[in-house]
């Protein structure tokens, strides 16, 4: 398809799920009822759901066929062997434990290795990764590369880890106190940006030198492989699968939320090279998740993962996936929407602080954009800014997050090109009205993870 401008979905639609269209008037009411927090909206009130790319993939006819063959035996199910083989082909890690999703694997591995006095280092820890580490009493330190700070400049691998800081931290803390180095590919919290193989190899050398565990948070590893092949010269003739296999070969283990690049709605795994560590984790798995050959998953879920992990590396699929995300981002950029550039693999991140530079941070410009996208076009997104990460000082003054972003996370194989065109049209209206938009005030919030359940008042309604 190289000679055509139009991106076509490399699949046909066999089964459809209705989208309930709504009017702007109705959405105004729905959002008021949800206290201006789209997490409180029922999904049938949403037209385009960009809240997350996690667990929202459409499965293929092959995966659905596999579901019918799910072996639901408690122990030694054939579906487990299929899932295990797929993961082993990919990772080369001998010891594999199934889990119901990524954070269950995180709790087991990082809970076991963590504890007071221990440090984990990552390009950027995802929220649940950080939460599991901190819950164990350990600390989680992010050391993304410097290039990530510049939103506008094209740098091919903004997901990279800062190698100088890595070695400095290891020496400062003492190698025996570093529980693990975790490389997140692509770097979700850092804008979905890819990590280069060169960076991954250098980290491996450093971890070997100091005898430190090196793990991959690999939930978007196929998307990362696409970027490596197209941006790192040495890899242009390798297949996406070979690139991923090489990445895994550098590490001591991996954690995967299969809800992303395994193209399924539920599932995860933990894979390790070290038997002793795997045995300890297996015990913890059995205590809270399930027996070691299902780990909280149904046989049918394991079938779907076994197939999805192969399908995700198909070149036509990956090309469509990355170019359609880039298409959306590039169109928005051309329209003058401020965003993180270059566009990442699974999402477009809008800089709401710049878009609504008239809204003060304590009135949450990111949440204002989340609300506007819903009111204008029924698009559900998530704020990644001071609503999610803001804290208060002793006087109750907001300590803002470093950035005020809004994430448009694109589910896999779910929306068509015309849905994307629709989103672009919604943004044209957003740009026209940008100066009229007011911020929000939080009226109710829980102590932890407030973005899920906080209630807001819309300042436009007040003035
Ligand atoms: N690691 C990364 C990089 C993730 O993006 C996620 C989930 C997890 C771990 C945890 O996996 O949800 O299966 O327990 N990210 C979702 C998101 C929730 O919307 O980005 P999980």
Coordinates of C-alpha atoms and ligand atoms in Angstrom, one line a residue:
X1 CA 0.0 0.0 0.0
X2 CA 3.1 2.3 -0.1
X3 CA 1.8 4.3 -3.1
X4 CA -1.5 5.4 -1.6
X5 CA -2.2 8.3 0.8
X6 CA -5.3 6.8 2.3
X7 CA -4.8 4.6 5.3
X8 CA -7.1 1.6 5.0
X9 CA -7.8 -0.7 7.9
X10 CA -6.3 -4.1 7.1
X11 CA -9.5 -5.9 8.2
X12 CA -13.2 -6.1 7.3
X13 CA -16.0 -5.8 9.9
X14 CA -18.0 -8.9 10.6
X15 CA -19.7 -7.8 13.8
X16 CA -20.8 -4.3 14.8
X17 CA -21.4 -2.6 18.1
X18 CA -23.8 0.4 17.9
X19 CA -22.6 3.8 19.0
X20 CA -25.4 5.8 20.6
X21 CA -25.2 9.3 19.0
X22 CA -26.2 12.2 21.3
X23 CA -26.9 15.9 20.8
X24 CA -24.9 18.7 22.4
X25 CA -27.9 19.5 24.6
X26 CA -28.0 15.9 25.9
X27 CA -24.3 15.8 26.5
X28 CA -24.5 19.0 28.5
X29 CA -27.0 17.3 30.8
X30 CA -25.0 14.0 31.0
X31 CA -21.8 15.9 31.9
X32 CA -23.5 17.9 34.6
X33 CA -24.9 14.7 36.1
X34 CA -21.4 13.2 36.0
X35 CA -20.0 16.3 37.9
X36 CA -17.8 17.2 35.0
X37 CA -15.8 14.0 35.4
X38 CA -16.1 11.7 32.3
X39 CA -15.0 8.7 34.4
X40 CA -18.5 8.9 35.8
X41 CA -20.2 8.7 32.4
X42 CA -21.9 5.5 31.2
X43 CA -20.2 4.2 28.0
X44 CA -23.5 4.5 26.1
X45 CA -23.3 8.3 26.5
X46 CA -20.0 8.4 24.7
X47 CA -19.5 8.6 21.0
X48 CA -15.8 8.1 20.6
X49 CA -14.1 6.5 23.6
X50 CA -10.4 7.5 23.8
X51 CA -10.2 7.0 27.6
X52 CA -7.7 4.2 27.2
X53 CA -6.2 1.7 24.8
X54 CA -6.2 -0.9 27.5
X55 CA -8.6 -3.8 27.3
X56 CA -10.5 -2.0 24.6
X57 CA -9.2 -3.8 21.5
X58 CA -11.4 -5.6 19.0
X59 CA -10.5 -9.2 18.7
X60 CA -10.1 -11.0 15.4
X61 CA -12.3 -13.8 14.0
X62 CA -9.3 -16.1 14.7
X63 CA -9.3 -15.0 18.4
X64 CA -13.0 -15.5 18.7
X65 CA -12.7 -18.9 17.1
X66 CA -9.9 -19.7 19.7
X67 CA -12.2 -18.7 22.5
X68 CA -14.5 -21.6 21.6
X69 CA -11.6 -23.9 22.2
X70 CA -10.8 -22.6 25.7
X71 CA -9.8 -25.4 28.0
X72 CA -11.2 -24.5 31.4
X73 CA -9.4 -27.2 33.4
X74 CA -8.0 -26.0 36.7
X75 CA -4.6 -27.4 36.1
X76 CA -2.5 -28.0 32.9
X77 CA -5.1 -26.7 30.5
X78 CA -4.2 -26.9 26.8
X79 CA -5.0 -23.2 26.5
X80 CA -2.3 -22.4 29.1
X81 CA 0.2 -24.4 27.0
X82 CA -0.7 -22.3 23.9
X83 CA -0.4 -19.1 25.8
X84 CA 2.9 -20.2 27.4
X85 CA 4.3 -21.2 24.0
X86 CA 3.4 -17.8 22.4
X87 CA 5.1 -15.9 25.3
X88 CA 8.1 -18.2 25.3
X89 CA 8.5 -17.6 21.5
X90 CA 8.5 -13.9 22.1
X91 CA 10.5 -13.5 25.3
X92 CA 12.7 -16.5 25.4
X93 CA 12.2 -16.3 29.2
X94 CA 11.9 -19.8 30.6
X95 CA 9.6 -19.2 33.6
X96 CA 6.2 -17.8 32.8
X97 CA 3.3 -17.0 35.1
X98 CA -0.1 -15.9 33.9
X99 CA -1.9 -13.1 35.6
X100 CA -5.3 -11.4 35.2
X101 CA -3.7 -8.1 34.2
X102 CA -0.4 -6.2 34.4
X103 CA -0.7 -4.8 37.9
X104 CA -1.2 -8.3 39.4
X105 CA 2.2 -9.2 38.0
X106 CA 3.7 -5.9 39.2
X107 CA 2.4 -6.5 42.7
X108 CA 3.9 -10.0 42.8
X109 CA 7.3 -9.2 41.4
X110 CA 7.9 -5.7 42.8
X111 CA 6.2 -6.5 46.1
X112 CA 8.7 -9.4 46.4
X113 CA 11.8 -7.5 45.4
X114 CA 10.8 -4.2 47.0
X115 CA 10.5 -3.1 50.7
X116 CA 12.0 -0.4 52.7
X117 CA 15.5 0.8 51.6
X118 CA 15.1 -0.5 48.0
X119 CA 15.0 1.6 44.9
X120 CA 13.5 0.9 41.5
X121 CA 14.7 2.9 38.5
X122 CA 12.7 3.4 35.2
X123 CA 12.5 5.7 32.2
X124 CA 9.1 6.4 33.6
X125 CA 7.1 4.2 36.0
X126 CA 3.5 3.8 35.0
X127 CA 1.1 4.8 37.9
X128 CA 0.3 1.3 38.9
X129 CA 3.9 0.3 38.8
X130 CA 4.9 3.2 41.0
X131 CA 1.9 2.5 43.3
X132 CA 2.9 -1.2 43.8
X133 CA 6.6 -0.3 44.4
X134 CA 5.7 2.5 46.9
X135 CA 3.1 0.3 48.6
X136 CA 6.0 -2.2 49.3
X137 CA 7.9 0.6 51.1
X138 CA 10.5 1.0 48.3
X139 CA 11.1 4.1 46.2
X140 CA 10.5 4.6 42.4
X141 CA 12.7 7.0 40.5
X142 CA 12.1 8.2 37.0
X143 CA 15.0 9.1 34.8
X144 CA 13.7 9.8 31.3
X145 CA 16.1 11.3 28.8
X146 CA 16.5 15.1 28.6
X147 CA 15.0 15.2 25.0
X148 CA 11.5 14.4 26.5
X149 CA 11.4 17.9 28.0
X150 CA 11.2 19.5 24.5
X151 CA 7.6 19.0 23.2
X152 CA 8.2 20.5 19.8
X153 CA 11.5 19.0 18.6
X154 CA 11.6 15.8 16.7
X155 CA 13.8 13.3 18.4
X156 CA 13.3 9.7 17.3
X157 CA 13.5 8.0 20.8
X158 CA 12.1 10.3 23.4
X159 CA 11.2 7.2 25.5
X160 CA 14.9 6.5 26.3
X161 CA 16.3 6.3 29.7
X162 CA 19.1 8.8 30.8
X163 CA 22.1 6.5 31.0
X164 CA 24.4 9.0 32.8
X165 CA 21.8 9.4 35.6
X166 CA 21.3 5.6 35.7
X167 CA 24.9 4.9 36.5
X168 CA 25.1 7.8 38.9
X169 CA 22.1 6.7 40.8
X170 CA 23.3 3.1 41.0
X171 CA 26.6 4.3 42.6
X172 CA 24.9 6.8 44.9
X173 CA 22.3 4.3 46.2
X174 CA 24.7 1.3 46.1
X175 CA 24.0 -1.5 43.6
X176 CA 22.8 -3.9 46.3
X177 CA 19.9 -1.5 47.1
X178 CA 18.6 -1.3 43.5
X179 CA 15.8 -3.8 43.3
X180 CA 15.4 -3.5 39.6
X181 CA 15.7 -1.3 36.5
X182 CA 12.4 -1.2 34.6
X183 CA 12.3 -0.2 31.0
X184 CA 8.8 0.7 29.8
X185 CA 8.3 0.3 26.1
X186 CA 6.8 2.4 24.7
X187 CA 7.0 5.0 27.5
X188 CA 3.3 5.5 28.3
X189 CA 3.6 8.1 31.0
X190 CA 6.2 9.9 28.9
X191 CA 3.9 10.4 25.9
X192 CA 3.9 6.9 24.4
X193 CA 7.4 7.6 23.0
X194 CA 9.6 4.7 21.8
X195 CA 12.8 3.4 23.3
X196 CA 15.8 2.6 21.0
X197 CA 17.5 -0.7 20.9
X198 CA 20.7 1.1 21.4
X199 CA 19.4 2.5 24.7
X200 CA 18.0 -0.9 25.8
X201 CA 21.4 -2.5 25.1
X202 CA 23.4 0.1 27.0
X203 CA 21.1 -0.4 30.0
X204 CA 21.7 -4.1 29.8
X205 CA 25.5 -3.5 29.9
X206 CA 25.1 -1.3 33.0
X207 CA 22.8 -3.7 34.8
X208 CA 25.1 -6.6 34.1
X209 CA 28.1 -4.6 35.3
X210 CA 26.4 -4.0 38.7
X211 CA 24.5 -7.3 38.8
X212 CA 21.1 -5.6 38.9
X213 CA 17.8 -7.1 37.7
X214 CA 16.7 -5.6 34.4
X215 CA 13.0 -6.0 33.5
X216 CA 10.9 -4.9 30.6
X217 CA 7.4 -3.4 31.0
X218 CA 6.4 -4.6 27.6
X219 CA 2.7 -3.9 27.2
X220 CA 3.3 -2.0 24.0
X221 CA 6.4 -3.9 22.7
X222 CA 5.1 -4.4 19.2
X223 CA 4.5 -0.7 18.7
X224 CA 8.0 0.0 20.0
X225 CA 9.4 -2.5 17.5
X226 CA 7.7 -0.6 14.7
X227 CA 9.5 2.6 15.7
X228 CA 12.9 0.7 16.1
X229 CA 12.6 -0.7 12.6
X230 CA 11.7 2.6 11.0
X231 CA 14.0 4.9 13.0
X232 CA 17.1 2.8 13.8
X233 CA 19.0 2.1 10.6
X234 CA 20.5 -1.2 11.8
X235 CA 17.1 -2.7 12.2
X236 CA 15.4 -1.8 8.9
X237 CA 15.7 -5.4 7.6
X238 CA 14.6 -7.2 10.7
X239 CA 11.0 -8.3 11.3
X240 CA 9.1 -6.6 14.1
X241 CA 9.0 -9.9 16.0
X242 CA 12.8 -10.3 15.7
X243 CA 13.3 -6.8 17.0
X244 CA 11.0 -7.6 20.0
X245 CA 12.8 -10.9 20.6
X246 CA 16.2 -9.2 20.7
X247 CA 14.8 -6.6 23.2
X248 CA 13.6 -9.4 25.5
X249 CA 16.9 -11.3 25.2
X250 CA 18.7 -8.3 26.9
X251 CA 16.6 -8.6 30.0
X252 CA 16.1 -10.8 33.1
X253 CA 12.3 -10.7 32.8
X254 CA 9.2 -8.9 31.7
X255 CA 5.8 -7.8 32.9
X256 CA 3.0 -7.5 30.4
X257 CA -0.5 -6.1 30.5
X258 CA -1.9 -8.2 27.7
X259 CA -4.7 -5.7 27.5
X260 CA -2.6 -3.6 25.1
X261 CA -0.4 -5.4 22.5
X262 CA -1.8 -8.9 23.0
X263 CA -5.1 -7.5 21.5
X264 CA -7.3 -8.9 24.2
X265 CA -9.7 -7.5 26.8
X266 CA -8.2 -9.0 29.9
X267 CA -4.9 -10.7 30.8
X268 CA -1.2 -10.3 31.6
X269 CA 1.9 -12.3 32.5
X270 CA 5.2 -12.2 34.3
X271 CA 8.2 -13.9 32.6
X272 CA 11.6 -14.6 34.2
X273 CA 14.9 -16.2 33.5
X274 CA 15.8 -16.9 37.1
X275 CA 14.2 -20.1 38.6
X276 CA 14.5 -19.1 42.3
X277 CA 12.9 -15.8 41.7
X278 CA 10.2 -17.4 39.6
X279 CA 9.5 -20.0 42.3
X280 CA 9.0 -17.3 44.9
X281 CA 6.7 -15.4 42.6
X282 CA 4.8 -18.6 41.7
X283 CA 3.9 -19.1 45.4
X284 CA 2.6 -15.5 45.7
X285 CA 0.6 -16.1 42.5
X286 CA -1.1 -19.1 43.9
X287 CA -2.0 -17.3 47.1
X288 CA -3.9 -14.5 45.5
X289 CA -4.3 -15.0 41.8
X290 CA -4.9 -18.6 41.0
X291 CA -3.0 -21.8 40.2
X292 CA 0.2 -21.4 38.2
X293 CA -1.5 -22.6 34.9
X294 CA -4.2 -20.0 34.8
X295 CA -3.3 -17.2 37.3
X296 CA -6.8 -15.7 37.4
X297 CA -7.6 -16.1 33.7
X298 CA -10.2 -18.3 32.0
X299 CA -9.0 -20.8 29.4
X300 CA -10.7 -18.8 26.7
X301 CA -8.8 -15.7 27.7
X302 CA -5.5 -17.6 27.4
X303 CA -6.5 -18.8 23.9
X304 CA -7.1 -15.2 22.8
X305 CA -3.8 -14.0 24.2
X306 CA -1.9 -16.9 22.5
X307 CA -3.3 -15.7 19.1
X308 CA -3.2 -12.0 19.8
X309 CA 0.5 -12.0 20.6
X310 CA 1.2 -13.3 17.2
X311 CA -1.3 -11.1 15.3
X312 CA 0.1 -7.9 16.7
X313 CA 3.4 -8.4 14.9
X314 CA 1.7 -8.6 11.4
X315 CA 3.3 -5.8 9.4
X316 CA 0.1 -4.5 7.8
X317 CA -1.5 -4.3 11.2
X318 CA 1.4 -2.4 12.8
X319 CA 1.7 -0.1 9.9
X320 CA -2.0 0.8 10.0
X321 CA -1.8 1.1 13.8
X322 CA 1.1 3.6 14.0
X323 CA 0.3 5.5 10.8
X324 CA -3.3 6.1 11.9
X325 CA -2.3 7.4 15.3
X326 CA 0.3 9.6 13.6
X327 CA -2.3 10.8 11.0
X328 CA -4.5 12.1 13.8
X329 CA -1.6 13.8 15.6
X330 CA -0.2 15.4 12.5
X331 CA -3.6 16.8 11.4
X332 CA -4.1 18.3 14.8
X333 CA -0.6 19.7 14.8
X334 CA -1.2 21.3 11.4
X335 CA -4.3 22.9 12.8
X336 CA -2.2 24.6 15.5
X337 CA -3.3 22.3 18.4
X338 CA -0.3 22.2 20.8
X339 CA 0.8 18.6 21.4
X340 CA 3.6 16.3 22.3
X341 CA 5.7 15.8 19.1
X342 CA 6.6 13.4 17.5
X343 CA 3.4 11.4 18.0
X344 CA 3.7 8.3 20.1
X345 CA 2.4 4.8 19.3
X346 CA -0.9 4.5 21.1
X347 CA -2.1 8.0 21.8
X348 CA -1.9 11.7 21.0
X349 CA -1.2 13.9 24.0
X350 CA -2.5 17.5 23.9
X351 CA -0.8 20.3 25.8
X352 CA -3.8 21.9 27.5
X353 CA -1.7 24.5 29.3
X354 CA -0.7 26.0 26.0
X355 CA -4.1 25.5 24.3
X356 CA -6.0 27.2 27.1
X357 CA -3.2 29.6 28.3
X358 CA -5.8 31.9 29.7
X359 CA -7.0 29.3 32.3
X360 CA -4.9 29.3 35.5
X361 CA -3.5 25.9 36.5
X362 CA -5.6 25.7 39.7
X363 CA -8.6 25.8 37.4
X364 CA -7.4 22.7 35.6
X365 CA -7.0 23.5 31.8
X366 CA -6.6 19.8 31.1
X367 CA -9.9 18.9 32.7
X368 CA -11.5 21.9 30.8
X369 CA -10.3 20.3 27.5
X370 CA -11.6 16.9 28.6
X371 CA -15.0 18.5 29.2
X372 CA -15.0 20.5 25.9
X373 CA -14.1 17.4 23.9
X374 CA -17.1 15.6 25.4
X375 CA -19.5 18.5 25.1
X376 CA -18.5 19.3 21.5
X377 CA -18.3 15.8 20.1
X378 CA -19.0 13.1 22.7
X379 CA -15.3 12.2 22.8
X380 CA -14.1 10.8 26.1
X381 CA -10.4 11.4 27.0
X382 CA -8.4 11.6 30.2
X383 CA -6.5 14.5 31.9
X384 CA -2.9 13.7 32.7
X385 CA -2.0 16.8 34.7
X386 CA -2.8 18.5 38.0
X387 CA -6.1 16.7 38.5
X388 CA -4.3 13.3 38.2
X389 CA -0.9 14.2 39.8
X390 CA -1.5 17.5 41.7
X391 CA -0.8 17.6 45.4
X392 CA -1.5 20.3 48.1
X393 CA 1.0 22.0 50.3
X394 CA 0.5 22.6 54.0
X395 CA -1.6 25.7 53.3
X396 CA -3.8 23.8 50.9
X397 CA -2.3 25.5 47.9
X398 CA -2.1 23.3 44.7
X399 CA 1.4 22.0 43.8
X400 CA 0.8 21.4 40.1
X401 CA 2.0 18.5 38.0
X402 CA 4.8 19.2 35.6
X403 CA 2.5 19.2 32.5
X404 CA -1.2 19.6 31.8
X405 CA -1.9 17.0 29.2
X406 CA -4.9 15.4 27.8
X407 CA -4.5 11.9 26.3
X408 CA -6.4 10.6 23.3
X409 CA -5.7 6.9 23.6
X410 CA -6.7 5.0 20.6
X411 CA -8.2 1.5 21.0
X412 CA -6.8 -1.1 18.7
X413 CA -8.8 -2.1 15.6
X414 CA -11.9 -0.4 16.9
X415 CA -12.4 2.9 15.1
X416 CA -12.2 3.5 11.4
X417 CA -10.7 6.4 9.4
X418 CA -14.0 8.2 9.4
X419 CA -14.1 8.2 13.2
X420 CA -10.7 9.7 13.1
X421 CA -11.8 12.4 10.6
X422 CA -14.7 13.1 12.9
X423 CA -12.4 13.7 15.8
X424 CA -10.3 16.1 13.7
X425 CA -13.5 18.0 12.9
X426 CA -14.4 18.3 16.6
X427 CA -11.0 19.8 17.2
X428 CA -11.7 22.5 14.5
X429 CA -14.6 23.6 16.7
X430 CA -12.5 23.3 19.9
X431 CA -9.9 25.7 18.3
X432 CA -12.5 28.2 17.3
X433 CA -14.0 28.4 20.8
X434 CA -10.7 28.1 22.7
X435 CA -10.8 31.6 24.2
X436 CA -14.4 31.2 25.6
X437 CA -13.6 28.2 27.7
X438 CA -13.4 28.5 31.5
X439 CA -11.8 26.2 34.0
X440 CA -13.2 24.1 36.8
X441 CA -13.2 23.9 40.6
X442 CA -13.0 20.6 42.5
X443 CA -15.9 20.3 44.9
X444 CA -15.3 16.8 46.2
X445 CA -12.2 14.5 46.1
X446 CA -10.9 11.3 47.6
X447 CA -7.5 11.1 49.3
X448 CA -5.9 8.8 46.6
X449 CA -6.2 8.6 42.8
X450 CA -8.6 11.5 42.9
X451 CA -9.0 11.8 39.1
X452 CA -11.2 8.7 39.0
X453 CA -13.9 10.0 41.4
X454 CA -13.4 13.8 41.9
X455 CA -16.4 16.0 41.4
X456 CA -16.1 19.4 39.7
X457 CA -18.0 22.6 39.3
X458 CA -17.9 24.2 35.9
X459 CA -16.8 27.9 36.2
X460 CA -18.6 28.7 32.9
X461 CA -21.9 27.9 34.7
X462 CA -21.1 30.2 37.5
X463 CA -20.0 33.3 35.7
Ligands
LIG1 N1 2.4 -0.7 32.6 C1 2.0 0.2 31.7 C2 3.1 0.9 30.8 C3 0.7 0.5 31.5 O1 0.3 1.4 30.5 C4 -0.3 -0.1 32.3 C5 -1.7 0.2 32.1 C6 0.1 -1.1 33.2 C7 1.5 -1.3 33.3 C8 -0.8 -1.8 34.1 O2 -1.5 -2.7 33.4 O3 -3.9 -2.0 33.6 O4 -3.3 -4.4 32.9 O5 -3.0 -3.6 35.3 N2 -2.2 1.2 31.4 C9 -3.5 1.5 31.2 C10 -3.6 2.9 30.5 C11 -4.5 1.4 32.4 O6 -4.7 3.4 30.3 O7 -2.6 3.4 30.1 P1 -3.0 -3.2 33.8

